[in-house]
Coordinates of C-alpha atoms in Angstrom, one line a residue:
M276 CA -31.1 15.4 -3.6
T277 CA -32.2 16.5 -0.1
D278 CA -34.6 19.4 0.0
A279 CA -32.9 22.4 1.6
A280 CA -36.0 23.1 3.8
A281 CA -35.6 19.6 5.3
V282 CA -32.1 20.1 6.5
P283 CA -31.9 20.3 10.3
P284 CA -30.6 23.5 11.7
D285 CA -26.9 23.7 12.6
T286 CA -26.7 22.4 16.1
T287 CA -22.9 22.3 16.3
P288 CA -21.9 23.4 19.9
P289 CA -20.5 26.9 20.1
G290 CA -16.7 27.1 19.4
L291 CA -16.5 23.8 17.5
L292 CA -15.7 23.6 13.8
P293 CA -18.8 23.2 11.7
G294 CA -20.1 19.6 11.6
A295 CA -17.6 18.4 14.3
R296 CA -18.5 15.6 16.7
S297 CA -15.8 16.0 19.3
P298 CA -15.4 19.1 21.6
L299 CA -11.7 18.7 20.9
S300 CA -12.2 19.8 17.3
D301 CA -12.7 23.5 18.1
G302 CA -9.4 24.9 16.8
E303 CA -8.0 25.4 20.3
W304 CA -5.1 23.7 22.0
H305 CA -5.9 20.6 24.1
R306 CA -4.0 18.2 26.2
L307 CA -4.0 14.4 25.8
H308 CA -5.4 11.9 28.3
P309 CA -4.0 12.3 31.8
L310 CA -2.9 8.7 31.8
T311 CA -0.8 9.2 28.7
P312 CA 2.6 9.4 30.6
L313 CA 1.7 6.0 32.3
L314 CA 1.3 4.3 28.9
R315 CA 4.2 6.0 27.2
G316 CA 6.8 5.8 30.0
G317 CA 5.4 4.3 33.1
L318 CA 5.2 0.8 31.7
F319 CA 8.9 1.0 30.9
L320 CA 9.6 2.1 34.5
L321 CA 7.6 -0.9 35.8
V322 CA 9.8 -3.2 33.7
I323 CA 13.0 -1.6 35.1
V324 CA 11.6 -2.1 38.7
G325 CA 10.8 -5.7 37.9
I326 CA 14.3 -6.4 36.7
V327 CA 15.8 -4.8 39.8
V328 CA 13.5 -6.8 42.1
A329 CA 14.2 -10.0 40.3
N330 CA 18.0 -9.5 40.7
L331 CA 17.7 -8.6 44.4
R332 CA 15.1 -11.3 45.2
D333 CA 17.2 -13.3 47.6
R334 CA 18.3 -10.2 49.6
L335 CA 14.8 -8.7 49.7
V336 CA 13.4 -12.0 51.0
Y337 CA 16.1 -12.0 53.7
L338 CA 15.4 -8.4 54.7
F339 CA 11.6 -8.4 54.8
L340 CA 10.6 -12.1 55.1
P341 CA 13.5 -13.8 56.9
W342 CA 11.2 -16.5 58.4
L343 CA 10.1 -18.1 55.1
D344 CA 13.2 -20.1 54.4
D345 CA 16.4 -20.9 56.3
E346 CA 18.3 -20.5 53.0
Y347 CA 18.1 -16.7 53.3
E348 CA 19.2 -16.4 56.9
V349 CA 22.7 -15.1 56.2
E350 CA 24.7 -13.0 58.5
I351 CA 25.3 -9.4 57.4
D352 CA 29.1 -9.7 57.8
Q353 CA 29.1 -12.7 55.4
L354 CA 27.7 -10.6 52.6
E355 CA 29.9 -9.5 49.8
N356 CA 32.1 -6.5 50.7
G357 CA 31.3 -3.3 49.0
D358 CA 27.7 -4.2 48.4
P359 CA 25.6 -0.9 48.7
I360 CA 22.7 -2.8 50.2
N361 CA 25.1 -4.4 52.7
W362 CA 26.4 -0.9 53.6
I363 CA 22.8 0.4 54.1
V364 CA 21.9 -2.5 56.3
A365 CA 25.1 -2.3 58.3
N366 CA 24.6 1.4 59.0
N367 CA 20.8 1.1 59.7
L368 CA 19.9 3.6 56.9
Y369 CA 16.6 2.0 55.9
V370 CA 14.7 5.3 56.2
V371 CA 17.2 7.2 54.2
A372 CA 17.1 4.6 51.4
L373 CA 13.3 4.6 51.3
L374 CA 13.3 8.4 51.1
A375 CA 15.8 8.3 48.3
V376 CA 13.7 5.9 46.3
L377 CA 10.6 8.0 47.0
G378 CA 12.5 11.1 45.8
V379 CA 13.4 9.3 42.5
L380 CA 9.8 8.3 42.0
L381 CA 8.5 11.8 42.7
L382 CA 11.1 13.2 40.2
L383 CA 9.9 10.7 37.5
I384 CA 6.3 11.6 38.2
G385 CA 7.2 15.3 37.9
V386 CA 9.0 14.6 34.5
F387 CA 5.9 12.7 33.3
Y388 CA 3.6 15.5 34.4
L389 CA 5.7 18.1 32.6
S390 CA 5.8 15.9 29.5
W391 CA 2.0 15.7 29.6
R392 CA 1.5 19.4 30.4
F393 CA 3.6 20.5 27.4
H394 CA 2.2 17.9 25.0
T395 CA -0.8 19.6 23.3
F396 CA -2.6 19.4 20.0
R397 CA -5.3 21.2 18.0
I398 CA -7.5 20.6 15.0
T399 CA -8.2 23.5 12.7
G400 CA -10.0 23.7 9.4
D401 CA -6.7 23.1 7.6
D402 CA -4.2 21.2 9.8
V403 CA -3.7 18.8 12.7
E404 CA -0.9 20.2 14.9
V405 CA 1.0 18.7 17.8
R406 CA 3.4 20.5 20.1
S407 CA 5.6 18.5 22.5
G408 CA 8.8 18.8 24.6
V409 CA 9.9 20.7 27.7
L410 CA 13.5 21.8 27.0
F411 CA 13.5 21.0 23.3
R412 CA 10.2 21.9 21.7
T413 CA 8.8 20.1 18.7
H414 CA 5.9 21.4 16.5
R415 CA 4.5 19.0 13.9
R416 CA 1.7 19.9 11.4
A417 CA -0.2 17.6 9.1
P418 CA -2.2 19.5 6.3
L419 CA -5.6 18.0 6.0
D420 CA -5.6 18.0 2.2
R421 CA -2.5 15.7 2.4
V422 CA -3.9 13.2 4.8
Q423 CA -3.4 9.6 3.5
G424 CA -5.4 7.9 6.3
V425 CA -6.1 8.0 10.0
N426 CA -5.2 4.9 12.1
L427 CA -6.7 4.1 15.5
T428 CA -4.5 1.7 17.5
R429 CA -5.5 0.1 20.8
P430 CA -2.7 -1.9 22.6
M431 CA -3.9 -4.4 25.1
V432 CA -3.1 -2.2 28.2
A433 CA -4.7 0.8 26.6
R434 CA -7.8 -1.2 25.8
L435 CA -8.2 -2.2 29.4
L436 CA -8.1 1.5 30.3
G437 CA -10.5 2.5 27.6
M438 CA -7.9 4.5 25.6
A439 CA -6.5 4.6 22.1
K440 CA -4.0 6.4 20.0
L441 CA -4.6 8.2 16.7
E442 CA -2.0 8.4 13.9
V443 CA -2.7 10.9 11.1
V444 CA -0.8 9.5 8.1
G445 CA 1.0 12.2 6.2
A446 CA 2.3 12.3 2.6
G447 CA 6.0 11.8 3.4
L448 CA 8.3 9.5 5.2
D449 CA 8.2 10.0 9.0
S450 CA 5.5 12.6 8.5
N451 CA 2.8 11.1 10.7
V452 CA 1.3 13.0 13.5
K453 CA 0.4 11.0 16.6
L454 CA -2.1 11.7 19.3
E455 CA -1.1 9.3 22.2
Y456 CA -3.5 8.8 24.0
L457 CA -7.2 9.7 24.0
S458 CA -10.3 8.0 25.4
T459 CA -11.7 5.6 22.9
L460 CA -14.8 7.7 22.4
N461 CA -12.9 10.9 21.8
A462 CA -10.5 9.1 19.5
E463 CA -13.4 7.8 17.3
Q464 CA -15.0 11.3 17.2
V465 CA -11.7 13.1 16.5
R466 CA -10.9 10.7 13.6
A467 CA -14.3 11.3 12.1
D468 CA -13.7 15.1 12.3
I469 CA -10.3 14.9 10.7
L470 CA -11.6 12.8 7.8
R471 CA -14.7 15.0 7.4
L472 CA -12.4 18.1 7.1
A473 CA -10.0 16.3 4.8
S474 CA -12.8 15.4 2.4
G475 CA -13.4 19.1 1.8
R476 CA -16.7 19.3 3.7
R477 CA -17.2 22.1 6.2
L478 CA -20.9 21.8 7.0
D479 CA -23.2 19.7 4.9
D480 CA -26.5 17.9 5.3
A481 CA -24.9 14.8 6.8
A482 CA -22.9 16.8 9.3
R483 CA -25.9 18.8 10.4
A484 CA -28.0 15.7 10.8
D485 CA -25.2 14.0 12.7
A486 CA -24.8 17.0 15.0
A487 CA -28.6 16.9 15.7
R488 CA -28.4 13.2 16.6
H489 CA -25.5 13.6 19.0
G490 CA -26.8 16.8 20.7
T491 CA -24.6 19.4 22.2
S492 CA -23.0 17.6 25.1
R493 CA -19.2 17.9 25.5
V494 CA -17.2 14.8 26.4
S495 CA -14.3 15.1 28.8
A496 CA -11.0 14.1 27.4
A497 CA -10.1 12.4 30.7
A498 CA -13.1 10.0 30.6
S499 CA -12.1 6.3 30.5
V500 CA -14.2 3.3 31.5
V501 CA -12.2 0.2 32.4
S502 CA -15.2 -2.1 32.1
A503 CA -15.8 -0.9 28.5
G504 CA -12.2 -1.6 27.7
I505 CA -12.4 -5.2 29.0
N506 CA -15.6 -5.7 27.0
G507 CA -13.7 -4.4 23.9
L508 CA -10.9 -6.9 24.5
I509 CA -13.4 -9.7 24.3
T510 CA -15.8 -8.5 21.6
G511 CA -13.3 -6.6 19.4
A512 CA -12.9 -3.0 18.3
E513 CA -16.0 -1.1 18.9
E514 CA -17.6 0.6 15.9
P515 CA -20.2 3.3 15.5
V516 CA -23.7 1.8 15.2
D517 CA -24.1 3.2 11.7
E518 CA -21.0 1.4 10.4
P519 CA -21.8 -1.4 7.9
E520 CA -20.7 -4.9 8.6
S521 CA -17.5 -6.3 7.1
V522 CA -18.0 -7.5 3.5
V523 CA -15.4 -10.3 4.1
H524 CA -15.2 -12.8 7.0
I525 CA -12.1 -15.0 7.3
P526 CA -12.5 -18.2 9.2
V527 CA -9.8 -18.9 11.8
G528 CA -9.0 -22.3 10.3
R529 CA -8.4 -20.8 6.9
L530 CA -6.2 -18.1 8.3
V531 CA -4.0 -20.6 10.3
A532 CA -3.8 -23.0 7.3
S533 CA -2.8 -20.1 4.9
R534 CA 0.1 -19.2 7.2
L535 CA 1.3 -22.8 7.5
L536 CA 1.1 -23.2 3.7
S537 CA 3.5 -20.4 3.0
G538 CA 7.1 -19.8 1.9
S539 CA 8.3 -19.7 5.5
T540 CA 7.1 -23.3 6.1
V541 CA 9.0 -24.4 3.0
A542 CA 12.1 -22.6 4.3
L543 CA 11.7 -24.2 7.7
L544 CA 11.4 -27.7 6.1
A545 CA 14.5 -27.0 4.1
I546 CA 16.4 -25.9 7.2
I547 CA 15.3 -29.1 9.1
A548 CA 16.4 -31.3 6.1
F549 CA 19.8 -29.6 6.0
I550 CA 20.2 -30.0 9.8
V551 CA 19.3 -33.7 9.6
W552 CA 21.6 -34.3 6.7
G553 CA 24.4 -32.5 8.6
A554 CA 23.9 -34.7 11.6
I555 CA 23.9 -37.9 9.5
A556 CA 27.0 -36.7 7.7
G557 CA 29.0 -36.6 10.9
T558 CA 28.4 -33.1 12.4
P559 CA 25.8 -33.8 15.1
W560 CA 26.4 -30.4 16.7
V561 CA 24.1 -28.8 14.0
L562 CA 21.2 -30.4 15.9
F563 CA 21.6 -27.6 18.5
S564 CA 20.3 -25.1 15.8
L565 CA 17.1 -27.0 15.3
V566 CA 15.3 -25.7 18.4
P567 CA 16.1 -22.0 17.8
A568 CA 15.0 -22.4 14.2
V569 CA 11.6 -23.9 15.2
I570 CA 11.1 -21.3 17.9
G571 CA 11.9 -18.4 15.5
F572 CA 9.5 -19.6 12.8
G573 CA 6.9 -20.5 15.4
T574 CA 7.1 -16.9 16.8
Y575 CA 6.7 -15.5 13.3
W576 CA 3.6 -17.7 12.6
V577 CA 2.0 -16.7 15.9
R578 CA 2.7 -13.0 15.3
T579 CA 1.3 -13.0 11.7
I580 CA -1.8 -15.0 12.8
T581 CA -2.7 -12.8 15.8
R582 CA -2.2 -9.7 13.7
A583 CA -4.7 -10.9 11.1
L584 CA -7.3 -12.2 13.6
R585 CA -10.6 -10.2 13.9
Y586 CA -10.1 -8.9 10.4
S587 CA -12.9 -6.8 8.9
I588 CA -13.2 -4.5 5.9
A589 CA -16.2 -2.2 5.2
P590 CA -17.1 0.9 3.2
T591 CA -17.7 4.2 5.0
P592 CA -18.4 7.7 3.7
S593 CA -14.8 8.6 4.5
G594 CA -13.2 5.6 2.8
V595 CA -12.4 1.9 3.4
R596 CA -12.4 0.9 7.1
I597 CA -10.0 -2.0 7.9
T598 CA -9.7 -3.5 11.3
F599 CA -7.3 -6.3 12.4
G600 CA -5.4 -7.5 15.4
L601 CA -6.1 -9.7 18.4
F602 CA -4.0 -8.2 21.2
T603 CA -3.2 -4.8 19.6
T604 CA -6.3 -3.7 17.6
V605 CA -5.6 -1.4 14.7
T606 CA -8.5 0.3 12.8
E607 CA -7.5 2.3 9.8
I608 CA -9.6 4.3 7.4
L609 CA -8.1 4.5 3.9
P610 CA -9.7 7.6 2.2
P611 CA -10.5 7.5 -1.5
G612 CA -7.7 8.1 -3.9
R613 CA -5.0 7.0 -1.5
V614 CA -4.3 3.6 -3.1
H615 CA -1.5 3.9 -5.7
A616 CA -1.3 0.3 -6.7
V617 CA -3.1 -3.0 -6.0
Q618 CA -1.8 -6.5 -6.4
V619 CA -3.5 -9.9 -6.1
T620 CA -1.2 -12.8 -5.6
Q621 CA -1.6 -16.6 -5.2
S622 CA 1.1 -19.1 -4.4
I623 CA 1.1 -22.6 -5.8
L624 CA 0.4 -23.9 -2.3
W625 CA -2.8 -21.9 -2.1
R626 CA -4.1 -22.8 -5.6
P627 CA -5.9 -26.0 -4.7
F628 CA -8.0 -24.0 -2.2
G629 CA -8.6 -21.0 -4.4
W630 CA -7.0 -18.6 -1.9
W631 CA -5.6 -15.2 -2.8
E632 CA -3.9 -12.2 -1.0
I633 CA -4.3 -8.5 -1.8
T634 CA -1.6 -6.0 -1.1
V635 CA -1.4 -2.3 -1.9
N636 CA 1.0 0.5 -2.3
R637 CA 0.0 3.4 -0.1
L638 CA 1.7 6.1 1.9
S639 CA 1.8 4.8 5.5
G640 CA 4.5 7.3 6.8
R641 CA 6.8 4.3 7.5
G642 CA 9.8 3.0 5.8
L643 CA 10.0 -0.5 4.4
A644 CA 12.5 -1.4 7.2
D645 CA 9.8 -0.7 9.8
A646 CA 8.6 -4.0 11.2
N647 CA 5.0 -2.6 11.3
A648 CA 5.0 -1.3 7.8
D649 CA 3.8 -4.6 6.3
Q650 CA 0.6 -4.8 8.2
F651 CA -0.5 -1.5 6.5
T652 CA 0.1 -2.9 3.0
T653 CA -1.9 -6.1 3.3
V654 CA -5.6 -5.4 2.9
L655 CA -6.8 -9.0 2.5
P656 CA -4.6 -11.6 4.3
V657 CA -6.3 -14.6 2.6
G658 CA -9.6 -14.8 0.8
T659 CA -11.6 -16.6 -1.9
R660 CA -12.4 -15.2 -5.3
T661 CA -15.6 -13.8 -4.0
D662 CA -13.7 -12.1 -1.2
V663 CA -11.1 -10.7 -3.6
E664 CA -13.8 -9.2 -5.8
R665 CA -15.6 -7.5 -3.0
V666 CA -12.3 -6.0 -1.7
L667 CA -11.2 -4.9 -5.1
R668 CA -14.6 -3.2 -5.7
L669 CA -14.0 -1.2 -2.5
L670 CA -10.4 -0.2 -3.5
L671 CA -11.2 0.4 -7.2
P672 CA -14.8 1.8 -7.1
D673 CA -14.4 3.6 -10.5
L674 CA -13.4 0.6 -12.5
P675 CA -16.1 0.1 -15.1
E676 CA -18.2 -3.1 -15.0
N677 CA -17.1 -4.1 -18.5
E678 CA -13.4 -4.2 -17.4
W679 CA -13.8 -6.7 -14.6
P680 CA -13.3 -9.7 -16.9
M681 CA -9.8 -8.3 -17.5
V682 CA -9.2 -8.7 -13.8
F683 CA -10.4 -12.3 -13.2
E684 CA -11.1 -14.3 -16.4
Q685 CA -8.2 -12.7 -18.3
G686 CA -5.9 -11.6 -15.5
L687 CA -5.9 -13.8 -12.4
L688 CA -7.1 -17.0 -14.0
G689 CA -5.7 -16.3 -17.5
P690 CA -4.6 -16.7 -20.1
A691 CA -8.0 -17.5 -21.6
A692 CA -8.7 -18.9 -25.1
E693 CA -8.6 -15.5 -26.7
D694 CA -6.0 -13.7 -24.6
I695 CA -6.3 -9.9 -24.7
Y696 CA -3.0 -9.3 -22.8
T697 CA 0.2 -8.5 -24.7
N698 CA 2.6 -11.2 -23.5
T699 CA 6.3 -12.2 -23.9
P700 CA 6.9 -13.2 -27.6
R701 CA 7.6 -16.8 -28.4
R702 CA 11.1 -16.0 -29.6
A703 CA 12.1 -15.0 -26.0
W704 CA 10.4 -17.9 -24.1
L705 CA 13.7 -19.1 -22.8
F706 CA 13.9 -16.1 -20.4
R707 CA 10.4 -16.9 -19.1
P708 CA 10.2 -20.7 -19.6
L709 CA 7.2 -21.3 -17.3
S710 CA 5.3 -18.0 -17.4
W711 CA 5.9 -16.5 -20.9
K712 CA 2.3 -17.0 -21.8
R713 CA 1.2 -15.1 -18.7
N714 CA 3.9 -12.5 -18.6
G715 CA 2.2 -9.5 -20.1
F716 CA 0.3 -6.2 -19.8
L717 CA -3.0 -4.7 -20.7
L718 CA -3.8 -1.0 -20.9
A719 CA -7.4 0.0 -20.1
P720 CA -8.7 3.6 -20.3
D721 CA -8.1 4.2 -16.6
V722 CA -5.8 1.5 -15.3
L723 CA -2.8 -0.5 -16.3
F724 CA -2.8 -4.3 -15.7
L725 CA 0.5 -6.2 -15.3
R726 CA 0.2 -10.0 -15.2
R727 CA 3.1 -12.2 -14.0
G728 CA 4.1 -15.6 -12.8
A729 CA 3.0 -19.2 -13.3
I730 CA 4.0 -20.8 -10.0
W731 CA 3.3 -17.6 -8.0
R732 CA 0.5 -15.8 -9.9
S733 CA 0.1 -12.1 -9.5
L734 CA -1.9 -9.3 -11.1
A735 CA -0.8 -5.7 -10.4
I736 CA -3.3 -2.9 -11.1
F737 CA -2.1 0.7 -11.4
P738 CA -4.7 3.5 -11.5
M739 CA -3.7 6.1 -14.1
A740 CA -4.5 9.0 -11.8
R741 CA -2.0 7.7 -9.2
M742 CA 0.9 6.7 -11.5
Q743 CA 3.9 9.0 -11.3
S744 CA 5.7 8.0 -14.5
I745 CA 6.5 5.0 -16.7
G746 CA 10.0 3.9 -17.9
I747 CA 11.2 1.6 -20.6
H748 CA 14.6 -0.2 -20.4
Q749 CA 16.5 -2.5 -22.7
G750 CA 19.8 -4.3 -22.2
P751 CA 22.2 -5.7 -24.8
V752 CA 20.6 -9.1 -24.9
D753 CA 17.2 -7.5 -25.1
R754 CA 18.3 -5.5 -28.1
R755 CA 19.4 -8.7 -29.8
L756 CA 16.0 -10.3 -29.3
A757 CA 14.0 -7.1 -29.9
V758 CA 12.4 -7.1 -26.5
A759 CA 12.3 -4.6 -23.7
G760 CA 11.0 -4.1 -20.1
I761 CA 8.7 -1.4 -18.6
R762 CA 8.3 -0.1 -15.1
A763 CA 5.3 1.8 -13.8
H764 CA 6.5 4.2 -11.1
T765 CA 4.5 4.7 -8.0
I766 CA 5.3 5.2 -4.4
T767 CA 7.6 2.5 -2.9
G768 CA 5.8 -0.6 -1.7
R769 CA 5.3 -4.3 -2.0
V770 CA 3.6 -4.0 -5.4
S771 CA 6.2 -4.0 -8.1
G772 CA 5.6 -2.1 -11.4
S773 CA 8.4 -3.9 -13.3
I774 CA 7.8 -6.4 -16.1
G775 CA 10.3 -7.5 -18.6
I776 CA 10.8 -9.5 -21.8
L777 CA 8.1 -7.8 -23.8
D778 CA 8.1 -7.1 -27.5
R779 CA 10.0 -3.9 -28.1
D780 CA 7.4 -2.3 -30.4
A781 CA 4.6 -3.2 -28.0
A782 CA 6.5 -1.6 -25.1
L783 CA 7.1 1.6 -27.1
D784 CA 3.5 1.7 -28.0
L785 CA 2.5 1.3 -24.3
F786 CA 4.9 4.0 -23.3
E787 CA 3.2 6.5 -25.6
H788 CA -0.3 5.6 -24.7
V789 CA 0.3 5.6 -20.9
E790 CA 1.6 9.1 -21.1
A791 CA -1.7 10.4 -22.6
A792 CA -3.8 8.3 -20.3
V793 CA -2.0 9.6 -17.2
V794 CA -2.5 13.2 -18.3
T795 CA -6.2 12.7 -18.9
A796 CA -6.8 10.8 -15.7
T797 CA -4.9 13.2 -13.5
A798 CA -6.8 16.2 -15.0
G799 CA -10.1 14.7 -14.0
D800 CA -9.1 13.3 -10.6
R801 CA -10.9 14.9 -7.6
S802 CA -10.3 12.1 -5.1
H803 CA -8.1 14.3 -2.8
R804 CA -11.3 16.1 -1.8
W805 CA -13.8 13.3 -2.1
A806 CA -16.7 14.8 0.0
G807 CA -19.3 12.2 -1.2
E808 CA -21.7 9.7 0.1
V809 CA -20.8 6.1 0.5
A810 CA -21.7 3.9 -2.5
P811 CA -23.6 0.6 -2.0
V812 CA -21.4 -2.5 -2.0
P813 CA -22.0 -4.3 -5.3
E814 CA -22.3 -8.1 -5.2
P815 CA -19.6 -10.0 -7.0
V816 CA -20.3 -11.0 -10.6
E817 CA -20.4 -14.7 -11.1
G818 CA -19.1 -16.1 -14.3
P819 CA -17.7 -14.2 -17.4
A820 CA -19.2 -11.0 -18.3
E821 CA -19.4 -9.2 -21.7
Q822 CA -15.9 -8.2 -22.8
S823 CA -15.0 -4.9 -24.4
E824 CA -12.1 -4.1 -26.6
P825 CA -9.1 -2.8 -24.6
T826 CA -7.3 0.4 -25.4
P827 CA -4.3 -0.4 -27.7

């Protein structure tokens, strides 16, 4: 431990919360970046203006540049009757029209200014609060002890302006608190302050040393450097210099190939085969649907590939830092204890290459219908076994070393010669003809493993401290065969906790043991206030390790 005499004096600037980096973390109300209205509403206004100009292109050329082309030299009296622009031209009201347009622009600027003026936020020792609205006021508050993560998003235009938006992820649906927009430097510092306060720390050795390094200078919230934003567009999301490098690097070729070798490609090939068959069978009009289908799938592939480009994952004192996105860069920090379930999957198309994908169940503040919800559940788009092990060790740091063979040799690659999982009994193989030897579970002291699938392999891992409940169900056919199904209940997500066609007595025994394990794990869980130092990243274990007897 650090000697108390060696701790630097508290150099936190006056008025700031202890250990804070940003001058915006002083418990007082602050406004967002002055360019926020431009990014939130001004771009939409520019789109509207562009549509109007495109529709009036011929008339505008005739009015302002009549010498460019004889095509636009049309007499005023030949224009369509009742046209407002025709009426303005005929009555020589150019100045009045320009003043009207200027008045509308001034009105919109005034609305944007009022919106920015009344949109404030503050960070206290317990909450992040945001107030907005002019006529109808809104006040949102995110308790720091319920923070599930803090995402930093930089759309392309915002990156060029050196700006970013923060999203504090709450513990409920549509409970996120957004700070749109801050300068990139302020956004990074504010995020660090929020995570430090959420961890339960107020002023510790690391915070004091950090304050001593950064000095007492206050950074203006309005600062934005365009050149730095352009550099960020080329080199990627900037990170603090003390951040460790990513433990996983995904080659672009592997990422593109993994998206082409996917279920969407199989669906596209099936659609093309159906269209060709329909054309041969005497309905050639179905060929017209080929181009839209290719465009739709192509758009999907491009979107998924660009979202996964520049992927990185690394440990930090505040949790796992994940960065992804080519045009819109998202950097999220997932604090400890916020992962409710982990699933490693592999399709049969990826098996020759040894590729895997990792998804999690976590609170993202978004519903499953949200188009952007999926990007916050995939923590490894595609990776080798070594990559999978490194990411799993970040997400499950408390998993004992002697339980890792249950994940790889017995779980992902199993069943092994001496299978320790409890699988579907032979008498019910007809209901799982291909995967009955893999369809099973294993209860360890602190996690529950569910192994499924032969064509699409998957292994779901449920930490006991995060599990909400466990259910057991049995239908009339199940009763006849003396089998049952179980379901581990966590928050809603892509990781399913259901597994069926298990021996009834084994399912009942699991039901009883999980209840005791959940109570024990929950009683000792302190991850909601982690307040600890980052642990070193262990190297992946090559080959089988010594196995231990699992809990019955």
